[in-house]
Short mmCIF file of C-alpha atoms and ligand atoms in Angstrom, two decimals:
data_model
loop_
_atom_site.label_atom_id
_atom_site.label_comp_id
_atom_site.label_asym_id
_atom_site.label_seq_id
_atom_site.Cartn_x
_atom_site.Cartn_y
_atom_site.Cartn_z
CA MET A 558 130.45 64.44 -136.50
CA GLN A 559 128.12 66.88 -137.25
CA SER A 560 127.68 68.19 -140.81
CA VAL A 561 125.84 71.84 -141.80
CA ALA A 562 124.99 72.80 -145.21
CA SER A 563 123.16 75.59 -147.13
CA ALA A 564 121.57 76.30 -150.01
CA PRO A 565 119.88 79.70 -151.13
CA GLY A 566 116.20 80.22 -152.40
CA LYS A 567 115.98 81.58 -155.97
CA ALA A 568 113.32 84.32 -157.70
CA ILE A 569 112.85 83.58 -161.27
CA LEU A 570 113.16 86.93 -163.70
CA PHE A 571 112.14 85.67 -166.82
CA GLY A 572 110.82 82.32 -168.49
CA GLU A 573 109.17 80.06 -165.84
CA HIS A 574 106.56 77.52 -167.18
CA ALA A 575 108.30 77.90 -170.70
CA VAL A 576 111.34 76.46 -169.13
CA VAL A 577 109.27 73.33 -168.56
CA PHE A 578 109.04 73.50 -172.51
CA GLY A 579 112.56 74.06 -173.03
CA LYS A 580 112.51 77.58 -173.69
CA PRO A 581 115.69 79.22 -171.43
CA ALA A 582 115.03 81.40 -168.10
CA ILE A 583 116.80 83.81 -165.93
CA ALA A 584 116.82 83.24 -162.12
CA PHE A 585 118.88 84.62 -159.22
CA ALA A 586 119.74 83.40 -155.99
CA VAL A 587 118.33 85.12 -153.08
CA ASP A 588 119.70 85.53 -149.73
CA LYS A 589 117.04 83.53 -147.56
CA ARG A 590 118.53 79.98 -147.28
CA ALA A 591 117.68 76.62 -146.44
CA THR A 592 119.97 75.00 -143.61
CA ILE A 593 120.70 70.89 -143.07
CA THR A 594 122.21 70.11 -140.08
CA ILE A 595 123.17 66.15 -139.59
CA LYS A 596 124.13 64.58 -136.95
CA LYS A 597 125.29 61.08 -135.97
CA GLY A 598 121.50 59.50 -134.60
CA ASN A 599 120.80 56.86 -131.57
CA ILE A 600 122.76 53.60 -132.65
CA ASN A 601 119.53 51.52 -132.20
CA ASN A 602 117.90 53.47 -135.63
CA THR A 603 119.70 51.70 -138.29
CA ASN A 604 117.68 52.58 -141.47
CA ILE A 605 115.77 55.18 -139.51
CA THR A 606 116.81 58.73 -140.04
CA THR A 607 115.02 61.47 -137.79
CA PHE A 608 113.80 64.79 -139.33
CA GLU A 609 112.96 67.71 -137.29
CA SER A 610 112.32 71.55 -138.56
CA PRO A 611 111.82 73.67 -135.04
CA ILE A 612 110.82 76.40 -137.42
CA LEU A 613 108.32 74.91 -139.58
CA ASN A 614 106.92 72.86 -136.44
CA LEU A 615 107.80 69.53 -137.98
CA LYS A 616 108.86 66.24 -136.39
CA ALA A 617 108.93 62.53 -138.44
CA GLU A 618 110.91 60.09 -138.94
CA LEU A 619 111.92 58.55 -142.27
CA ASP A 620 111.95 54.82 -142.96
CA LEU A 621 115.07 54.14 -145.28
CA ILE A 622 113.91 50.27 -145.94
CA GLU A 623 109.88 50.95 -146.36
CA GLY A 624 111.11 54.05 -148.10
CA ASN A 625 108.40 56.13 -146.42
CA ILE A 626 107.64 58.94 -143.78
CA LYS A 627 106.17 58.63 -140.30
CA LEU A 628 104.71 61.81 -139.58
CA ILE A 629 104.79 63.02 -135.87
CA LYS A 630 103.97 66.70 -136.16
CA GLY A 631 103.07 69.06 -139.33
CA HIS A 632 102.70 68.14 -143.07
CA SER A 633 104.92 65.97 -144.66
CA GLY A 634 104.90 68.17 -148.12
CA ILE A 635 108.96 69.31 -147.72
CA VAL A 636 110.06 66.09 -145.97
CA ASN A 637 109.52 64.32 -148.80
CA TYR A 638 112.26 66.13 -150.39
CA VAL A 639 114.59 65.36 -147.27
CA LEU A 640 113.64 61.59 -147.79
CA GLU A 641 114.70 61.16 -151.43
CA ALA A 642 117.93 62.84 -150.88
CA VAL A 643 118.66 60.57 -147.92
CA LEU A 644 117.61 57.50 -150.27
CA LYS A 645 119.93 58.64 -152.77
CA ARG A 646 123.10 59.42 -150.62
CA HIS A 647 123.18 57.80 -147.56
CA ASP A 648 123.91 54.30 -146.20
CA GLY A 649 121.38 53.99 -143.75
CA SER A 650 123.20 54.43 -140.48
CA PRO A 651 121.29 56.23 -138.07
CA ILE A 652 121.50 60.31 -138.23
CA ASP A 653 119.18 62.81 -137.32
CA ILE A 654 118.50 66.33 -139.36
CA ILE A 655 117.48 69.52 -138.55
CA LEU A 656 116.25 71.88 -140.87
CA ASP A 657 116.04 75.54 -140.62
CA MET A 658 114.15 77.75 -143.28
CA GLU A 659 114.61 81.75 -143.69
CA MET A 660 111.84 81.52 -146.54
CA PRO A 661 108.23 80.69 -147.01
CA ILE A 662 107.32 77.24 -148.39
CA GLY A 663 105.25 77.34 -151.27
CA ALA A 664 105.52 80.96 -151.87
CA GLY A 665 107.28 80.45 -155.39
CA LEU A 666 110.88 81.25 -153.72
CA GLY A 667 112.33 77.72 -154.38
CA SER A 668 112.09 76.25 -151.03
CA SER A 669 112.16 72.81 -151.96
CA ALA A 670 114.58 72.88 -154.52
CA ALA A 671 117.21 74.71 -151.75
CA VAL A 672 116.07 71.84 -149.23
CA ALA A 673 116.70 68.98 -151.81
CA VAL A 674 119.89 70.73 -152.39
CA ALA A 675 121.29 71.80 -148.81
CA THR A 676 120.04 67.94 -147.82
CA LEU A 677 122.23 66.32 -150.52
CA ALA A 678 125.26 68.63 -149.87
CA ALA A 679 125.25 68.22 -146.01
CA LEU A 680 125.43 64.30 -146.92
CA GLU A 681 128.08 64.37 -149.22
CA ASN A 682 129.74 66.48 -146.70
CA TYR A 683 129.25 64.05 -143.76
CA HIS A 684 130.31 61.09 -145.75
CA LYS A 685 133.21 63.28 -146.57
CA ARG A 686 132.71 63.14 -150.09
CA ASP A 687 133.96 65.51 -153.03
CA ILE A 688 131.17 68.06 -153.13
CA PHE A 689 130.46 68.70 -157.08
CA VAL A 690 127.87 71.51 -157.46
CA SER A 691 126.82 70.51 -161.05
CA LYS A 692 126.31 66.64 -159.68
CA ILE A 693 124.52 68.05 -156.91
CA ALA A 694 122.02 70.20 -159.07
CA LYS A 695 121.45 67.05 -161.11
CA MET A 696 120.57 64.71 -158.17
CA ALA A 697 118.40 67.75 -156.82
CA HIS A 698 116.18 67.97 -159.90
CA GLU A 699 115.62 64.40 -159.97
CA ILE A 700 114.50 64.51 -156.70
CA GLU A 701 112.17 67.38 -157.49
CA ILE A 702 110.65 65.50 -160.54
CA LYS A 703 110.11 62.15 -158.12
CA VAL A 704 108.39 64.40 -155.78
CA GLN A 705 106.46 66.65 -157.93
CA GLY A 706 105.72 64.69 -161.11
CA SER A 707 107.75 67.49 -163.69
CA ALA A 708 110.21 69.85 -162.83
CA SER A 709 112.94 72.17 -164.95
CA PRO A 710 116.08 72.31 -163.51
CA LEU A 711 115.79 75.91 -162.95
CA ASP A 712 115.34 76.17 -159.55
CA THR A 713 117.86 73.24 -158.68
CA THR A 714 120.26 74.89 -160.60
CA ILE A 715 120.12 78.01 -159.33
CA SER A 716 120.06 76.85 -155.80
CA ALA A 717 123.32 75.02 -156.11
CA PHE A 718 124.90 77.44 -157.71
CA GLY A 719 123.87 81.04 -156.54
CA GLY A 720 124.21 84.06 -158.48
CA ILE A 721 122.11 85.39 -161.78
CA ILE A 722 121.92 82.42 -163.82
CA TYR A 723 120.57 82.01 -167.57
CA LEU A 724 119.39 78.31 -168.24
CA SER A 725 120.10 77.71 -172.20
CA GLU A 726 117.20 75.86 -174.17
CA ASN A 727 120.02 73.13 -173.91
CA SER A 728 119.92 73.22 -170.45
CA GLU A 729 123.59 74.71 -170.49
CA VAL A 730 124.22 77.06 -167.18
CA ILE A 731 125.58 80.63 -167.81
CA SER A 732 126.31 83.18 -165.03
CA LEU A 733 125.20 86.64 -165.70
CA LYS A 734 127.46 89.80 -165.16
CA SER A 735 124.93 92.11 -163.68
CA ASP A 736 124.28 92.93 -159.91
CA LEU A 737 120.88 93.55 -159.00
CA GLU A 738 121.24 94.55 -155.63
CA ASP A 739 118.66 96.44 -153.93
CA SER A 740 116.41 96.82 -157.05
CA ILE A 741 113.99 93.78 -156.68
CA VAL A 742 110.85 93.76 -154.23
CA ILE A 743 109.24 89.97 -153.54
CA GLY A 744 105.47 90.57 -152.74
CA TYR A 745 103.81 87.05 -151.14
CA THR A 746 100.21 86.36 -151.53
CA SER A 747 98.69 84.68 -148.40
CA SER A 748 97.49 81.47 -150.65
CA ARG A 749 100.14 79.27 -151.65
CA GLY A 750 100.20 77.80 -155.70
CA ASN A 751 101.11 74.10 -155.93
CA THR A 752 103.86 74.12 -158.54
CA GLY A 753 103.22 70.72 -159.53
CA GLU A 754 99.53 71.26 -160.10
CA MET A 755 100.56 74.48 -161.99
CA VAL A 756 103.15 73.29 -164.48
CA ALA A 757 100.46 70.26 -165.04
CA GLY A 758 97.87 72.86 -166.10
CA VAL A 759 99.67 74.93 -168.42
CA ILE A 760 100.53 71.31 -170.10
CA LYS A 761 97.33 70.21 -170.59
CA ARG A 762 96.11 73.68 -171.39
CA ARG A 763 99.10 73.75 -174.43
CA ASP A 764 98.11 70.44 -175.38
CA SER A 765 94.44 71.34 -176.11
CA ASN A 766 95.42 74.43 -177.76
CA PRO A 767 99.13 73.84 -179.22
CA LYS A 768 99.14 76.27 -181.93
CA ILE A 769 98.26 79.21 -179.84
CA MET A 770 99.84 77.84 -176.63
CA ASP A 771 103.15 77.24 -178.48
CA LEU A 772 103.28 81.11 -179.62
CA VAL A 773 103.29 82.15 -176.22
CA ILE A 774 105.44 79.91 -174.87
CA ASP A 775 107.95 81.02 -177.66
CA SER A 776 107.51 84.30 -177.14
CA ILE A 777 108.36 83.98 -173.40
CA GLY A 778 111.43 82.36 -174.39
CA LYS A 779 111.78 85.30 -176.99
CA ILE A 780 111.76 87.54 -173.91
CA THR A 781 113.86 85.80 -172.07
CA ASN A 782 116.97 86.29 -174.57
CA GLU A 783 116.28 89.78 -175.01
CA ALA A 784 116.75 90.11 -171.12
CA LYS A 785 119.59 88.15 -171.48
CA SER A 786 121.69 90.67 -173.48
CA LEU A 787 120.54 93.56 -170.92
CA LEU A 788 121.77 91.33 -167.75
CA ASN A 789 125.03 90.44 -169.20
CA LEU A 790 126.12 94.41 -169.26
CA ASN A 791 128.21 95.34 -166.16
CA GLN A 792 126.13 98.27 -165.63
CA LEU A 793 122.54 98.97 -166.60
CA SER A 794 121.48 102.27 -167.51
CA ASN A 795 118.42 103.65 -166.74
CA GLU A 796 117.78 103.21 -170.00
CA ASN A 797 118.26 99.42 -169.94
CA MET A 798 116.27 99.10 -166.65
CA GLU A 799 113.46 100.89 -168.17
CA ALA A 800 113.98 97.86 -170.98
CA LEU A 801 114.08 95.28 -168.22
CA GLY A 802 110.84 96.36 -166.70
CA GLU A 803 108.89 96.50 -170.06
CA LEU A 804 109.94 92.95 -170.92
CA MET A 805 108.90 91.95 -167.20
CA ASN A 806 105.31 93.32 -167.92
CA ILE A 807 105.38 91.36 -171.52
CA ASN A 808 106.16 88.22 -169.60
CA HIS A 809 103.59 88.94 -167.05
CA GLY A 810 100.83 89.85 -169.61
CA LEU A 811 101.94 86.35 -171.12
CA LEU A 812 101.99 84.60 -167.80
CA ASP A 813 98.17 85.48 -167.42
CA ALA A 814 97.72 84.22 -171.31
CA ILE A 815 98.74 80.30 -169.93
CA GLY A 816 96.49 80.66 -166.62
CA VAL A 817 98.99 81.03 -164.02
CA ASN A 818 97.88 84.26 -162.58
CA THR A 819 95.06 85.03 -159.93
CA LEU A 820 93.12 87.99 -158.99
CA GLU A 821 95.49 88.52 -156.15
CA LEU A 822 98.79 88.32 -157.65
CA SER A 823 97.48 90.78 -160.33
CA ASP A 824 96.40 93.00 -157.61
CA MET A 825 100.43 93.37 -156.43
CA VAL A 826 101.49 93.33 -159.87
CA TYR A 827 99.51 96.80 -160.38
CA ILE A 828 100.11 98.27 -157.18
CA ALA A 829 103.73 97.71 -157.32
CA ARG A 830 103.80 99.51 -160.94
CA LYS A 831 101.38 102.34 -159.54
CA ALA A 832 104.12 102.83 -156.82
CA GLY A 833 106.88 103.29 -159.29
CA ALA A 834 108.19 99.67 -160.37
CA ILE A 835 109.40 99.65 -163.60
CA GLY A 836 108.71 96.44 -164.23
CA SER A 837 106.33 93.73 -162.55
CA LYS A 838 105.34 90.11 -163.12
CA ILE A 839 104.30 86.60 -161.14
CA THR A 840 107.55 84.95 -160.36
CA GLY A 841 107.61 80.96 -159.96
CA ALA A 842 104.66 78.76 -160.82
CA GLY A 843 101.56 81.28 -160.19
CA GLY A 844 98.39 80.11 -158.86
CA GLY A 845 99.09 82.20 -155.46
CA GLY A 846 102.87 82.77 -154.75
CA SER A 847 104.51 85.55 -155.46
CA MET A 848 105.03 88.26 -157.68
CA ILE A 849 108.26 90.46 -158.35
CA ALA A 850 108.91 93.63 -158.55
CA LEU A 851 112.12 96.01 -160.54
CA CYS A 852 112.48 99.26 -159.03
CA THR A 853 114.93 102.16 -159.19
CA GLY A 854 116.42 103.55 -156.30
CA ASP A 855 115.83 101.61 -152.89
CA GLY A 856 112.51 100.08 -153.44
CA ASN A 857 111.02 101.42 -150.17
CA HIS A 858 107.77 102.91 -151.84
CA VAL A 859 107.00 99.64 -153.56
CA LEU A 860 107.55 97.68 -150.68
CA ALA A 861 105.23 99.84 -148.17
CA GLU A 862 102.54 99.93 -150.87
CA LEU A 863 102.72 95.80 -151.27
CA ARG A 864 103.28 95.29 -147.68
CA LYS A 865 99.41 97.51 -147.30
CA LYS A 866 98.10 94.41 -149.34
CA GLU A 867 99.85 91.37 -148.47
CA ASN A 868 103.62 90.69 -147.25
CA ALA A 869 106.47 91.71 -149.13
CA ILE A 870 110.40 91.64 -148.80
CA LYS A 871 113.32 92.99 -150.38
CA ALA A 872 114.96 90.29 -152.21
CA ASP A 873 118.45 90.72 -152.02
CA PHE A 874 120.82 89.04 -154.30
CA SER A 875 122.99 86.29 -153.33
CA LYS A 876 126.00 85.16 -155.03
CA GLU A 877 126.39 82.25 -152.96
CA GLY A 878 125.05 78.72 -154.07
CA ILE A 879 125.75 75.89 -151.91
CA ILE A 880 127.67 76.67 -148.50
CA ILE A 881 129.50 74.06 -146.52
CA HIS A 882 129.43 75.47 -142.77
CA LYS A 883 132.75 74.87 -141.17
C1 MEV B 1565 108.69 77.14 -160.70
O1 MEV B 1565 109.46 77.90 -159.65
C2 MEV B 1565 109.10 77.61 -161.85
C3 MEV B 1565 108.34 76.80 -163.18
O2 MEV B 1565 108.87 77.04 -164.24
C4 MEV B 1565 108.39 74.88 -162.95
C5 MEV B 1565 109.97 74.63 -163.00
O3 MEV B 1565 110.73 75.22 -163.77
O4 MEV B 1565 110.23 73.60 -162.33
C6 MEV B 1565 106.89 76.83 -162.87
#
């Protein structure tokens, strides 16, 4: 018996960090996936799960009695999400887990959420349980909180459901109509941000300056709501695209204000605008990681200019969230 499930990464268009304070956010699934394969393991290995990811150069054993990771090769970061999923949804029978990954880790593309969602989905399928997407999204969010200390449900929701999603102030998931195909470029800086640390830093700055920081966080929420109306249109006119780009630029300025920008990200944001992007901003936690540019046309010029500085990809939009591979 073999079970294979995958889940996509994501890019946040609006509302990162503010979402941790209960504000809305908009994100879309990108066609870069985490794929988990579960196979029956060695019969003598009860309560031990083996884990391997050749592409990430990772190998480990998960001890389900002690709830810990014995690392054989690589860094344990992403393995923690797999361990927590196994502790939540597995009965301890011997299994081998293999992770394949199409996205970089810690680049702001929701790699940890995708791994948590894919592992849970593969486990549900392995145990022949029905797949309830919202239940998997909820469990994956609990895993992110356990591993990172704090996390909004945004990354796990978008990874489980796919598409382009507005997460409301009450964590209601609303699919938006727009199709962003071919107009998004994502640039990665070489330094990686740590989501948990970045979120903690913003919370700390908010607590020491609540009167000012709350206004900034509220404004980010308002920007997201403006963007929602535009992204709910079936077809975006040039004027709508310009308006969306403008909202991204304002959102970027506010992310700078809450302290998650870096020199490299800033450079890339402005390189993209100079190369013709109609809007650009940090995407995800910041402090390193990625930026996103909205482009009219194919975005190739923006892509080429960003690549002169750092790495960049076209972020094709994915309608699909969890996939169970037959
Ligand atoms: C990280 O991808 C997005 C943040 O808003 C954190 C979160 O939502 O959990 C920075």
